[in-house]
Amino acid sequence: MKELLENAVDAGASEIKLVINDAGKALIQVIDNGKGMSQTDARMSFERHATSKIKNIDDLFRIKTLGFRGEALASIAAVAQVELKTKKAEDDSGTYIEIENSIVKKQEPVACVNGSSIAMKNLFFSVPARRNFLKSNAAEMRHIIDEFIRVALSFPDIFFSVVSNGQEVFHLERGTLKQRIVQILGDSLNPKLVSVQEKTDYMNIYGFVGKPETAKKTRGDQYFFVNKRFIKSAYLNHAVMNAFQQMITPDSFPMYVLFIDLDPSQVDINVHPTKQEIKFEDEKIVYAFVQAAVKHSLAQFSITPTLDFELDPLIQQLDAVSKPFTEEKKAEAASSSLYKTFTQKNQAHFIERENKSELKHWRTLYEGPKPDPGNQAVESEQTSGLLRTSAGIELLEDKSLVQILNTYIIAQTGRGFILINQQSAHERILYERYIAAAKGRPVAAQRSLFPVTLQLSTQDAVLLGDLIDDLSELGYIIEPFGKDAFIIQGTPGDVLQGNEKNAIENMLEQFKHFTSDMKFSKREKLTRLLAWQHAIKPGTTLTEREMKSLVEELFACSQPNTTPSSRPTYIEFKKEYLETLFGK
Ligand SMILES: Nc1ncnc2c1ncn2[C@@H]1O[C@H](COP(=O)(O)OP(=O)(O)OP(=O)(O)O)[C@@H](O)[C@H]1O
Ligand SMILES: [Mg+2]
């Protein structure tokens, strides 16, 4: 689909329609009003290495079109049934070609409009093994929408329409870049876009970044285009993040849609088959330029309220807009647990010690989780003063637990002590709890006092729709609510009331990044992800009781010694080892 869209763009189309059936598995059709092909060119276009876009060696170094390899149509014709209808404005009739398994089945003149229509039917029909590799319709549709958005953002002067299973899901009128961004990413962004525009002889940058307050906990809306080509670049992303430094919290992601144009000889686009990774001749210059340009724009926005775009005057008066980083925000940040850990780390002797006396006989104070009768691992047996766990660790019950750095817990054992990583331990506990949820013990949901509506981008809505059933077993009550919107009725107990929206947005974002890992099922990914996301973070002060319950629950797990991703949850320090440290 990406290749077909790019061909339509290269053909100079001002209108491109995309028709999808069954998430592209049954049909992907791109109809454009571009320059079309002659009868010979139409036939040629399916030959490998047939491209009209490079005529001589020099052209290779100044590629202005999206295509240049002459591979796309040939590859498509090898894996699907393809029907091409095309006509040049100057020709009286057009050409119809039907091709299957790279073999031309039919070629004949046809009466049709100027431009091209290429339909790709029954993807992988002759390679069932690959067909089986296609993901669920929701997942494939998400990829289609992701790719579509990238093309649609780079060409706001082209009209785009997307029809999926007979329903129009995108209808994007021609307009400015800003209008296109708003059409795709949502109206609410309109007053919150800061224009970036900087020109030099070497390169130009233009586009928009979101004001700091639009930064989300999700990486979602970050787009870089180089010579109108969407690219992924951790390096350039870093440059933007740097420009935002101190304006947003370190764990949030600013929105940006940025275009860099520079001499094609300064970029190598041929380093990756999808052309999404590129190499700059001089990447340090590009980095510095991007960072400076974004900084400059942000500085202008925070000093001068009048900008070169329409702002709703009401919004303009809001503190968040006129004073992007206030004293209150600073105070808020300083009181956050993250900041506290930082300062506490610097206190060499910081140890959490309150209510020490209560810790005696803590096992009796705390009613641990009810052991699962089917769970082999819960074999903790009690002998005088010892809690013997399945992992061969004997915890001394009458010794207190100590939290250090608000991150680790020290528990004494018969032969030394163990240092437990509170986050990793909790991750393991939650993971096993969620696994149990799948076996008919759903995680209890806590009904939200005020159900929250969640408006998502189309691609995220498709993803969430796909996850709703699994999430309901994990304590999330989410209901579809019109186009791309959902109502959150409840969340698991460990999600703070008022934080539901964030938690879900975060989860979606993480899930997307997780999907590259093929070896896990959707459910497994979700389980791992939620365990990771909900686990208590380093820097969280735990009460004695919480520490106890954490340690108990950890050793009631079937595999207490590692996180689901195999990192250790605790490390044991035995007496002999300690002695060697002291040179004995
Ligand atoms: N929609 C279209 N309108 C007009 N010509 C087209 C269209 N699609 C393809 N062509 C012609 O067919 C040729 C082959 O297309 P194909 O996508 O296979 O290669 P390419 O675009 O040149 O390079 P790449 O493989 O990098 O995409 C193009 O060079 C172009 O001349
Ligand atoms: Mg092409």
Coordinates of C-alpha atoms and ligand atoms in Angstrom, one line a residue:
M1 CA 0.0 0.0 0.0
K2 CA 2.8 2.4 0.8
E3 CA 4.5 1.7 -2.5
L4 CA 1.2 2.2 -4.4
L5 CA 0.6 5.5 -2.6
E6 CA 4.1 6.6 -3.3
N7 CA 3.8 5.8 -7.0
A8 CA 0.6 7.9 -7.2
V9 CA 2.4 10.8 -5.5
D10 CA 5.3 10.4 -7.9
A11 CA 2.8 10.5 -10.8
G12 CA 1.9 14.0 -9.8
A13 CA -1.6 13.2 -8.6
S14 CA -3.7 15.8 -6.8
E15 CA -6.3 13.3 -5.7
I16 CA -5.6 9.8 -4.3
K17 CA -8.2 7.3 -3.2
L18 CA -7.3 4.2 -1.3
V19 CA -9.8 1.3 -1.1
I20 CA -9.2 -1.4 1.5
N21 CA -11.1 -4.6 2.0
D22 CA -10.5 -7.0 4.8
A23 CA -7.6 -5.0 6.2
G24 CA -5.9 -5.3 2.8
K25 CA -5.9 -9.1 2.7
A26 CA -8.7 -9.1 0.1
L27 CA -8.0 -5.8 -1.6
I28 CA -5.7 -2.8 -1.6
Q29 CA -6.6 -0.4 -4.4
V30 CA -5.0 3.0 -5.1
I31 CA -6.7 5.3 -7.6
D32 CA -5.0 8.5 -8.7
N33 CA -5.5 11.3 -11.2
G34 CA -1.8 11.4 -12.0
K35 CA 0.0 11.4 -15.3
G36 CA -0.9 7.7 -16.2
M37 CA 1.1 5.3 -18.3
S38 CA 1.3 4.6 -22.0
Q39 CA 0.5 1.1 -23.1
T40 CA 4.2 0.1 -23.3
D41 CA 5.0 1.7 -20.0
A42 CA 2.1 0.0 -18.3
R43 CA 3.4 -3.4 -19.5
M44 CA 7.0 -2.4 -18.5
S45 CA 6.1 -1.2 -15.1
F46 CA 5.8 -4.8 -13.7
E47 CA 9.3 -5.7 -14.9
R48 CA 11.9 -5.8 -12.2
H49 CA 14.2 -2.8 -12.2
A50 CA 11.9 -1.0 -14.6
T51 CA 11.8 2.6 -13.4
S52 CA 11.0 5.7 -15.3
K53 CA 12.5 7.8 -12.5
I54 CA 16.2 7.3 -13.1
K55 CA 17.5 8.0 -16.5
N56 CA 21.2 8.2 -15.9
I57 CA 23.8 7.8 -13.2
D58 CA 23.6 11.4 -12.1
D59 CA 19.9 11.0 -11.3
L60 CA 20.9 8.5 -8.7
F61 CA 22.4 11.3 -6.7
R62 CA 19.5 13.7 -6.9
I63 CA 16.5 11.5 -6.3
K64 CA 13.5 13.7 -6.0
T65 CA 10.8 11.0 -6.4
L66 CA 9.8 8.6 -3.7
G67 CA 10.5 5.6 -5.9
F68 CA 13.7 4.9 -7.7
R69 CA 14.4 1.1 -7.7
G70 CA 11.7 -0.1 -10.0
E71 CA 11.0 -3.0 -7.7
A72 CA 7.6 -2.3 -6.1
L73 CA 5.2 -3.3 -8.8
A74 CA 7.3 -6.3 -9.8
S75 CA 7.3 -7.5 -6.2
I76 CA 3.5 -6.9 -5.8
A77 CA 2.8 -8.8 -9.0
A78 CA 4.6 -11.7 -7.6
V79 CA 2.5 -12.1 -4.5
A80 CA -1.0 -10.9 -5.4
Q81 CA -3.5 -10.7 -8.3
V82 CA -3.0 -7.3 -9.8
E83 CA -5.2 -5.2 -12.0
L84 CA -4.0 -2.0 -13.5
K85 CA -6.1 0.5 -15.4
T86 CA -4.2 3.5 -16.7
K87 CA -4.4 6.3 -19.2
K88 CA -2.4 9.3 -20.1
A89 CA -4.3 12.6 -20.8
E90 CA -3.0 12.7 -24.3
D91 CA -4.1 9.2 -25.2
D92 CA -7.5 8.3 -26.5
S93 CA -7.9 5.1 -24.7
G94 CA -6.2 3.5 -21.7
T95 CA -4.7 0.2 -20.9
Y96 CA -6.0 -2.7 -18.8
I97 CA -3.5 -5.3 -17.5
E98 CA -4.2 -8.3 -15.3
I99 CA -1.3 -10.1 -13.8
E100 CA -0.9 -13.0 -11.5
N101 CA 2.2 -14.8 -10.2
S102 CA 4.2 -12.4 -12.3
I103 CA 2.4 -13.7 -15.4
V104 CA 0.3 -11.3 -17.6
K105 CA -3.1 -12.9 -17.9
K106 CA -4.8 -10.2 -19.9
Q107 CA -3.8 -6.9 -21.6
E108 CA -6.3 -4.9 -23.6
P109 CA -7.3 -1.3 -24.4
V110 CA -9.9 0.1 -22.1
A111 CA -12.0 3.2 -21.8
C112 CA -11.1 4.9 -18.6
V113 CA -10.4 8.3 -16.9
N114 CA -6.9 9.9 -16.9
G115 CA -4.6 8.5 -14.2
S116 CA -4.1 5.1 -12.8
S117 CA -5.9 2.6 -10.7
I118 CA -4.0 -0.3 -9.3
A119 CA -5.8 -3.0 -7.4
M120 CA -3.9 -5.7 -5.5
K121 CA -6.2 -8.6 -4.7
N122 CA -5.9 -11.6 -2.5
L123 CA -2.5 -10.9 -1.1
F124 CA -0.3 -14.0 -0.9
F125 CA -3.0 -16.1 -2.5
S126 CA -0.4 -18.4 -4.0
V127 CA 1.9 -18.4 -0.9
P128 CA -0.4 -19.7 1.9
A129 CA 2.5 -19.9 4.3
R130 CA 3.0 -16.2 4.1
R131 CA -0.7 -15.5 4.2
N132 CA -0.7 -17.2 7.5
F133 CA 1.9 -14.7 8.7
L134 CA -0.5 -11.8 8.3
K135 CA -1.7 -10.5 11.6
S136 CA -5.2 -10.0 12.8
N137 CA -7.3 -7.6 10.7
A138 CA -7.1 -5.0 13.4
A139 CA -3.3 -5.2 13.6
E140 CA -2.9 -5.1 9.8
M141 CA -5.4 -2.2 9.6
R142 CA -3.3 -0.4 12.1
H143 CA -0.2 -0.7 10.0
I144 CA -2.1 0.4 7.0
I145 CA -3.4 3.5 8.8
D146 CA 0.1 4.3 10.2
E147 CA 1.6 4.2 6.7
F148 CA -1.2 6.1 5.2
I149 CA -0.9 8.9 7.8
R150 CA 2.8 9.3 7.0
V151 CA 2.1 9.8 3.3
A152 CA -0.9 12.0 4.0
L153 CA 1.0 14.3 6.3
S154 CA 3.8 14.9 3.8
F155 CA 1.5 15.9 1.0
P156 CA -1.2 18.2 2.4
D157 CA -1.8 19.6 -1.2
I158 CA -3.1 16.2 -2.3
F159 CA -6.7 15.2 -1.5
F160 CA -6.8 11.7 0.1
S161 CA -9.7 9.5 0.8
V162 CA -9.6 6.1 2.5
V163 CA -12.5 3.6 2.2
S164 CA -12.3 0.5 4.3
N165 CA -14.9 -2.2 3.8
G166 CA -17.2 0.3 2.2
Q167 CA -16.8 3.0 4.9
E168 CA -14.9 6.2 4.4
V169 CA -12.5 6.4 7.3
F170 CA -10.4 9.4 6.1
H171 CA -11.5 12.3 3.9
L172 CA -8.7 14.8 3.8
E173 CA -9.3 17.9 1.8
R174 CA -6.4 19.7 0.3
G175 CA -5.0 22.4 2.6
T176 CA -2.0 23.7 4.5
L177 CA 0.2 21.5 6.5
K178 CA -1.3 22.8 9.7
Q179 CA -4.8 21.9 8.4
R180 CA -3.6 18.5 7.5
I181 CA -2.1 17.9 10.9
V182 CA -5.3 18.9 12.6
Q183 CA -7.4 16.8 10.2
I184 CA -5.4 13.7 11.1
L185 CA -4.3 14.2 14.7
G186 CA -7.3 16.0 16.0
D187 CA -9.0 19.5 16.2
S188 CA -7.9 20.0 19.8
L189 CA -4.3 20.4 18.6
N190 CA -5.2 23.4 16.5
P191 CA -4.4 26.1 19.1
K192 CA -1.4 24.2 20.4
L193 CA 0.8 23.9 17.4
V194 CA 4.0 26.0 17.4
S195 CA 5.4 26.6 13.9
V196 CA 9.0 25.8 13.2
Q197 CA 10.6 27.4 10.2
E198 CA 14.3 27.9 9.6
K199 CA 16.1 28.3 6.3
T200 CA 19.8 28.0 5.4
D201 CA 21.7 27.3 2.3
Y202 CA 22.4 23.9 3.5
M203 CA 19.0 22.8 4.6
N204 CA 15.5 23.9 5.5
I205 CA 13.3 22.8 8.3
Y206 CA 9.6 23.5 8.6
G207 CA 6.6 22.0 10.4
F208 CA 5.1 22.1 13.8
V209 CA 5.8 21.1 17.3
G210 CA 3.2 20.8 20.1
K211 CA 3.3 23.2 22.9
P212 CA 4.9 21.6 26.0
E213 CA 1.5 21.0 27.7
T214 CA 0.5 18.7 24.8
A215 CA 3.3 16.3 25.6
K216 CA 2.0 12.9 26.3
K217 CA 3.1 9.9 28.1
T218 CA 3.0 8.2 24.8
R219 CA 5.4 8.5 21.9
G220 CA 2.5 8.5 19.4
D221 CA 2.6 11.7 17.3
Q222 CA 6.2 12.1 16.3
Y223 CA 7.0 12.4 12.6
F224 CA 10.1 13.3 10.8
F225 CA 10.3 13.7 7.0
V226 CA 13.4 14.1 5.0
N227 CA 12.8 15.4 1.5
K228 CA 9.1 14.5 2.1
R229 CA 10.0 10.9 3.0
F230 CA 8.9 9.6 6.4
I231 CA 12.0 8.4 8.3
K232 CA 12.7 6.9 11.6
S233 CA 15.6 8.4 13.4
A234 CA 16.4 8.1 17.1
Y235 CA 19.1 10.6 16.5
L236 CA 16.9 13.4 15.3
N237 CA 14.3 12.5 17.8
H238 CA 16.9 13.1 20.4
A239 CA 17.6 16.5 19.0
V240 CA 13.9 17.5 19.4
M241 CA 13.8 16.0 22.9
N242 CA 16.8 18.1 23.8
A243 CA 15.1 21.3 22.6
F244 CA 12.2 20.5 24.9
Q245 CA 14.4 19.9 27.9
Q246 CA 13.1 21.4 31.1
M247 CA 9.8 22.3 29.5
I248 CA 8.4 18.8 29.8
T249 CA 8.9 16.0 32.3
P250 CA 11.6 13.6 31.2
D251 CA 9.1 10.7 30.8
S252 CA 6.8 12.5 28.4
F253 CA 6.9 12.9 24.6
P254 CA 6.3 16.1 22.7
M255 CA 4.3 16.0 19.5
Y256 CA 6.0 17.0 16.3
V257 CA 5.6 16.9 12.6
L258 CA 8.9 18.2 11.1
F259 CA 10.1 18.3 7.5
I260 CA 13.7 18.6 6.6
D261 CA 14.6 19.4 3.0
L262 CA 18.2 19.3 1.8
D263 CA 20.1 18.5 -1.3
P264 CA 19.4 14.8 -2.2
S265 CA 23.2 14.3 -2.6
Q266 CA 23.5 14.9 1.2
V267 CA 21.3 11.9 2.1
D268 CA 21.5 8.2 1.3
I269 CA 18.1 6.7 1.2
N270 CA 19.2 3.3 0.0
V271 CA 20.3 1.9 3.3
H272 CA 17.0 0.1 4.1
P273 CA 14.5 -1.7 1.8
T274 CA 11.5 0.4 3.2
K275 CA 13.5 3.6 2.7
Q276 CA 12.6 4.5 6.3
E277 CA 16.2 4.7 7.5
I278 CA 18.6 7.1 5.9
K279 CA 22.1 8.3 6.2
F280 CA 23.1 11.9 6.3
E281 CA 26.3 13.0 4.8
D282 CA 26.8 15.1 7.9
E283 CA 24.5 14.2 10.7
K284 CA 26.0 16.4 13.3
I285 CA 25.0 19.5 11.3
V286 CA 21.5 18.2 10.9
Y287 CA 21.2 17.4 14.6
A288 CA 22.4 20.9 15.6
F289 CA 20.1 22.5 13.2
V290 CA 17.0 20.6 14.2
Q291 CA 17.7 21.3 17.9
A292 CA 18.3 25.0 17.3
A293 CA 15.3 25.4 15.2
V294 CA 12.9 23.8 17.6
K295 CA 14.5 25.7 20.6
H296 CA 14.1 28.9 18.7
S297 CA 10.4 28.3 18.0
L298 CA 9.7 27.3 21.6
A299 CA 11.5 30.3 22.9
Q300 CA 9.5 32.6 20.7
F301 CA 6.3 31.0 21.8
S302 CA 7.0 31.5 25.5
I303 CA 8.1 35.1 25.2
T304 CA 5.8 36.6 22.6
P305 CA 2.2 35.5 22.9
T306 CA 1.4 36.8 19.4
L307 CA 2.3 34.3 16.9
D308 CA 1.9 33.8 13.2
F309 CA -1.1 31.6 13.6
E310 CA -4.6 32.1 15.0
L311 CA -5.0 31.4 18.7
D312 CA -8.2 31.2 20.5
P313 CA -8.0 34.3 22.8
L314 CA -9.5 32.4 25.7
I315 CA -6.9 29.7 25.5
Q316 CA -4.3 32.3 25.1
Q317 CA -5.1 33.8 28.5
L318 CA -4.6 30.5 30.3
D319 CA -1.6 30.3 32.5
A320 CA -0.5 27.1 30.9
V321 CA -0.1 28.9 27.6
S322 CA 1.3 32.2 28.6
K323 CA 3.7 30.8 31.2
P324 CA 4.8 27.4 30.0
F325 CA 6.9 26.7 33.0
T326 CA 5.7 28.3 36.2
E327 CA 7.0 28.4 39.7
E328 CA 4.1 26.1 40.8
K329 CA 5.1 23.6 38.2
K330 CA 8.6 23.7 39.5
A331 CA 7.4 23.1 43.1
E332 CA 5.1 20.3 41.8
A333 CA 8.1 18.7 40.1
A334 CA 10.2 19.0 43.2
S335 CA 7.7 17.2 45.3
S336 CA 7.3 14.3 42.9
S337 CA 8.6 11.0 44.0
L338 CA 11.1 10.9 41.1
Y339 CA 12.7 14.1 42.3
K340 CA 12.7 12.9 45.9
T341 CA 14.6 9.8 45.1
F342 CA 17.2 11.9 43.4
T343 CA 17.8 13.9 46.5
Q344 CA 17.5 11.0 48.8
K345 CA 20.1 9.1 46.8
N346 CA 22.5 11.9 47.8
Q347 CA 21.9 11.3 51.4
A348 CA 24.5 8.7 52.2
H349 CA 22.9 7.4 55.3
F350 CA 19.3 7.5 54.2
I351 CA 17.5 4.4 55.6
E352 CA 13.8 4.0 56.1
R353 CA 13.4 2.9 59.7
E354 CA 10.0 4.0 61.1
N355 CA 8.0 1.7 63.3
K356 CA 10.7 -0.8 63.6
S357 CA 9.3 -2.5 66.6
E358 CA 6.1 -3.4 64.8
L359 CA 8.1 -5.6 62.4
K360 CA 8.6 -8.4 64.8
H361 CA 6.7 -11.5 63.8
W362 CA 5.5 -9.8 60.7
R363 CA 4.3 -13.0 59.2
T364 CA 1.5 -13.2 61.6
L365 CA 0.5 -9.6 61.1
Y366 CA 0.1 -10.0 57.4
E367 CA -2.4 -12.4 55.9
G368 CA -0.6 -13.4 52.7
P369 CA -2.2 -14.3 49.5
K370 CA -4.3 -17.4 49.5
P371 CA -2.1 -20.1 48.0
D372 CA -3.4 -21.5 44.8
P373 CA -3.9 -25.2 45.4
G374 CA -2.8 -26.0 41.9
N375 CA 0.3 -24.0 42.2
Q376 CA 3.3 -26.3 42.9
A377 CA 5.5 -23.4 44.0
V378 CA 3.6 -22.3 47.0
E379 CA 5.5 -24.6 49.3
S380 CA 6.6 -22.1 51.8
E381 CA 6.7 -24.0 55.0
Q382 CA 7.2 -22.6 58.5
T383 CA 9.8 -24.0 60.8
S384 CA 10.8 -22.2 63.9
G385 CA 11.3 -18.6 63.0
L386 CA 12.1 -19.3 59.4
L387 CA 10.0 -18.9 56.2
R388 CA 11.4 -21.4 53.9
T389 CA 10.5 -20.5 50.3
S390 CA 10.5 -22.6 47.2
A391 CA 13.6 -20.8 45.9
G392 CA 15.7 -22.3 48.7
I393 CA 15.8 -19.0 50.5
E394 CA 15.1 -19.0 54.2
L395 CA 13.9 -15.7 55.4
L396 CA 14.3 -14.8 59.0
E397 CA 10.9 -13.7 60.1
D398 CA 11.7 -12.0 63.3
K399 CA 14.2 -9.7 61.6
S400 CA 12.9 -6.5 60.2
L401 CA 12.9 -5.6 56.5
V402 CA 14.7 -2.5 55.5
Q403 CA 14.1 -0.3 52.5
I404 CA 17.1 1.4 51.1
L405 CA 17.1 4.2 48.5
N406 CA 13.4 3.7 48.4
T407 CA 14.2 1.1 45.7
Y408 CA 15.5 -2.1 47.4
I409 CA 14.5 -4.1 50.3
I410 CA 16.9 -6.0 52.5
A411 CA 15.7 -9.2 54.1
Q412 CA 17.8 -11.4 56.3
T413 CA 18.2 -15.1 55.5
G414 CA 19.7 -18.0 57.4
R415 CA 22.9 -17.7 55.5
G416 CA 23.2 -13.9 54.9
F417 CA 20.7 -11.5 53.3
I418 CA 18.9 -10.9 50.1
L419 CA 18.6 -7.6 48.3
I420 CA 15.2 -7.4 46.6
N421 CA 14.6 -5.0 43.8
Q422 CA 11.1 -3.8 44.7
Q423 CA 10.0 -3.0 41.1
S424 CA 11.2 -6.3 39.7
A425 CA 9.7 -8.2 42.5
H426 CA 6.3 -6.5 42.1
E427 CA 6.5 -7.1 38.3
R428 CA 6.8 -10.8 38.9
I429 CA 3.9 -10.8 41.4
L430 CA 1.6 -8.9 39.0
Y431 CA 2.6 -11.0 36.1
E432 CA 1.6 -14.2 37.9
R433 CA -1.6 -12.6 39.1
Y434 CA -2.5 -11.6 35.5
I435 CA -1.7 -15.1 34.2
A436 CA -4.1 -16.4 36.8
A437 CA -6.6 -13.9 35.4
A438 CA -6.6 -15.8 32.2
K439 CA -7.3 -19.0 34.0
G440 CA -10.7 -17.8 35.2
R441 CA -9.6 -15.6 38.1
P442 CA -10.1 -12.1 36.6
V443 CA -8.5 -9.2 38.2
A444 CA -11.0 -7.1 40.1
A445 CA -11.9 -3.8 38.5
Q446 CA -12.5 -0.7 40.4
R447 CA -15.3 1.3 38.9
S448 CA -14.3 4.9 38.1
L449 CA -16.3 7.5 40.0
F450 CA -16.6 9.5 36.9
P451 CA -16.3 7.4 33.7
V452 CA -13.7 9.0 31.5
T453 CA -14.0 9.3 27.8
L454 CA -11.0 8.7 25.8
Q455 CA -10.7 10.1 22.3
L456 CA -8.0 8.3 20.3
S457 CA -6.4 8.6 16.9
T458 CA -7.9 6.2 14.4
Q459 CA -4.8 3.9 14.6
D460 CA -4.9 3.8 18.4
A461 CA -8.6 3.2 18.4
V462 CA -8.2 0.2 16.1
L463 CA -5.5 -1.2 18.5
L464 CA -7.6 -0.6 21.6
G465 CA -10.6 -2.3 20.0
D466 CA -8.4 -5.3 19.4
L467 CA -7.3 -5.5 23.1
I468 CA -10.6 -4.7 24.8
D469 CA -11.5 -8.3 25.6
D470 CA -8.2 -9.2 27.0
L471 CA -8.1 -6.0 29.0
S472 CA -11.5 -6.8 30.6
E473 CA -10.1 -9.9 32.2
L474 CA -7.2 -7.8 33.5
G475 CA -9.6 -5.4 35.3
Y476 CA -10.2 -2.7 32.6
I477 CA -13.8 -2.0 31.8
I478 CA -13.7 -0.1 28.5
E479 CA -16.6 0.4 26.1
P480 CA -16.5 1.7 22.5
F481 CA -18.2 5.1 22.3
G482 CA -18.6 6.4 18.8
K483 CA -15.9 7.0 16.3
D484 CA -12.4 6.4 17.7
A485 CA -13.7 7.1 21.2
F486 CA -14.1 4.9 24.3
I487 CA -15.5 5.2 27.8
I488 CA -13.4 3.9 30.6
Q489 CA -15.8 2.6 33.3
G490 CA -13.2 1.0 35.5
T491 CA -9.6 0.0 35.9
P492 CA -7.6 -2.4 38.1
G493 CA -7.2 -1.3 41.7
D494 CA -3.6 -0.3 41.2
V495 CA -4.4 2.5 38.7
L496 CA -5.0 5.7 40.6
Q497 CA -8.5 7.3 40.1
G498 CA -8.1 10.2 37.8
N499 CA -5.2 8.6 36.1
E500 CA -7.2 6.2 33.9
K501 CA -6.7 8.0 30.7
N502 CA -3.0 8.2 31.1
A503 CA -2.6 4.6 32.1
I504 CA -4.4 3.5 28.9
E505 CA -2.6 5.8 26.6
N506 CA 0.6 4.7 28.1
M507 CA -0.3 1.1 27.7
L508 CA -1.2 1.5 24.1
E509 CA 2.0 3.2 23.3
Q510 CA 4.1 0.6 25.1
F511 CA 2.1 -2.1 23.4
K512 CA 3.0 -0.7 20.0
H513 CA 6.7 -0.8 20.8
F514 CA 6.3 -4.3 22.1
T515 CA 4.8 -5.7 18.9
S516 CA 8.1 -6.1 17.2
D517 CA 8.7 -9.1 19.4
M518 CA 7.1 -11.9 17.4
K519 CA 7.5 -14.7 19.8
F520 CA 4.8 -13.6 22.2
S521 CA 1.1 -13.9 21.8
K522 CA -0.9 -10.7 22.1
R523 CA -2.1 -11.8 25.5
E524 CA 1.4 -12.5 26.7
K525 CA 2.6 -9.1 25.6
L526 CA -0.3 -7.4 27.3
T527 CA 0.3 -9.4 30.5
R528 CA 4.0 -8.5 30.5
L529 CA 3.4 -5.0 29.6
L530 CA 0.8 -4.4 32.3
A531 CA 2.9 -6.1 34.9
W532 CA 5.8 -3.8 34.0
Q533 CA 3.6 -0.7 33.9
H534 CA 1.8 -1.3 37.2
A535 CA 4.8 -2.4 39.2
I536 CA 5.8 0.0 41.9
K537 CA 8.6 2.2 40.7
P538 CA 12.0 2.9 42.3
G539 CA 11.7 5.8 44.6
T540 CA 8.4 4.7 46.1
T541 CA 8.6 4.7 49.9
L542 CA 7.0 1.5 51.2
T543 CA 5.5 1.0 54.6
E544 CA 6.6 -2.0 56.7
R545 CA 3.4 -3.7 55.9
E546 CA 3.8 -3.1 52.1
M547 CA 7.3 -4.5 52.2
K548 CA 6.1 -7.6 54.1
S549 CA 3.3 -8.2 51.7
L550 CA 5.7 -7.7 48.7
V551 CA 8.2 -10.2 50.1
E552 CA 5.6 -12.8 50.9
E553 CA 3.8 -12.5 47.6
L554 CA 7.1 -12.7 45.8
F555 CA 8.0 -16.0 47.4
A556 CA 4.5 -17.3 46.8
C557 CA 5.2 -17.0 43.1
S558 CA 5.9 -20.0 41.0
Q559 CA 9.2 -18.4 39.8
P560 CA 10.1 -15.8 42.4
N561 CA 13.7 -15.2 41.3
T562 CA 13.2 -13.4 38.0
T563 CA 11.0 -10.9 36.3
P564 CA 9.0 -12.2 33.3
S565 CA 11.8 -10.9 31.1
S566 CA 14.4 -12.8 33.1
R567 CA 16.0 -10.1 35.1
P568 CA 16.7 -11.0 38.8
T569 CA 14.2 -9.9 41.3
Y570 CA 16.7 -10.4 44.2
I571 CA 20.3 -11.1 44.8
E572 CA 21.5 -13.3 47.7
F573 CA 24.5 -12.3 49.6
K574 CA 25.8 -15.2 51.6
K575 CA 28.0 -15.0 54.6
E576 CA 31.0 -16.6 52.9
Y577 CA 30.8 -14.1 50.1
L578 CA 30.6 -11.2 52.5
E579 CA 33.7 -12.5 54.3
T580 CA 35.7 -12.6 51.1
L581 CA 34.8 -9.0 50.6
F582 CA 36.5 -8.3 53.9
G583 CA 39.5 -10.2 52.9
K584 CA 38.9 -13.2 55.1
Ligands
LIG1 N1 0.4 5.3 -10.3 C1 1.3 5.4 -11.3 N2 1.1 6.4 -12.3 C2 2.0 6.5 -13.3 N3 3.1 5.7 -13.4 C3 3.3 4.7 -12.5 C4 2.4 4.5 -11.4 N4 2.8 3.5 -10.7 C5 3.9 3.1 -11.3 N5 4.2 3.8 -12.4 C6 5.4 3.6 -13.3 O1 5.8 2.3 -13.1 C7 7.2 2.3 -12.8 C8 7.5 1.2 -11.8 O2 6.9 1.4 -10.5 P1 7.6 0.9 -9.3 O3 6.9 1.3 -8.1 O4 7.8 -0.6 -9.5 O5 9.1 1.5 -9.3 P2 9.6 2.9 -8.9 O6 8.5 3.7 -8.3 O7 10.2 3.5 -10.1 O8 10.7 2.6 -7.9 P3 10.5 1.9 -6.4 O9 10.6 0.4 -6.6 O10 11.6 2.5 -5.6 O11 9.1 2.3 -6.0 C9 7.5 3.7 -12.2 O12 8.8 4.0 -12.5 C10 6.5 4.5 -13.0 O13 7.1 4.9 -14.3
MG2 MG 7.4 3.0 -6.7

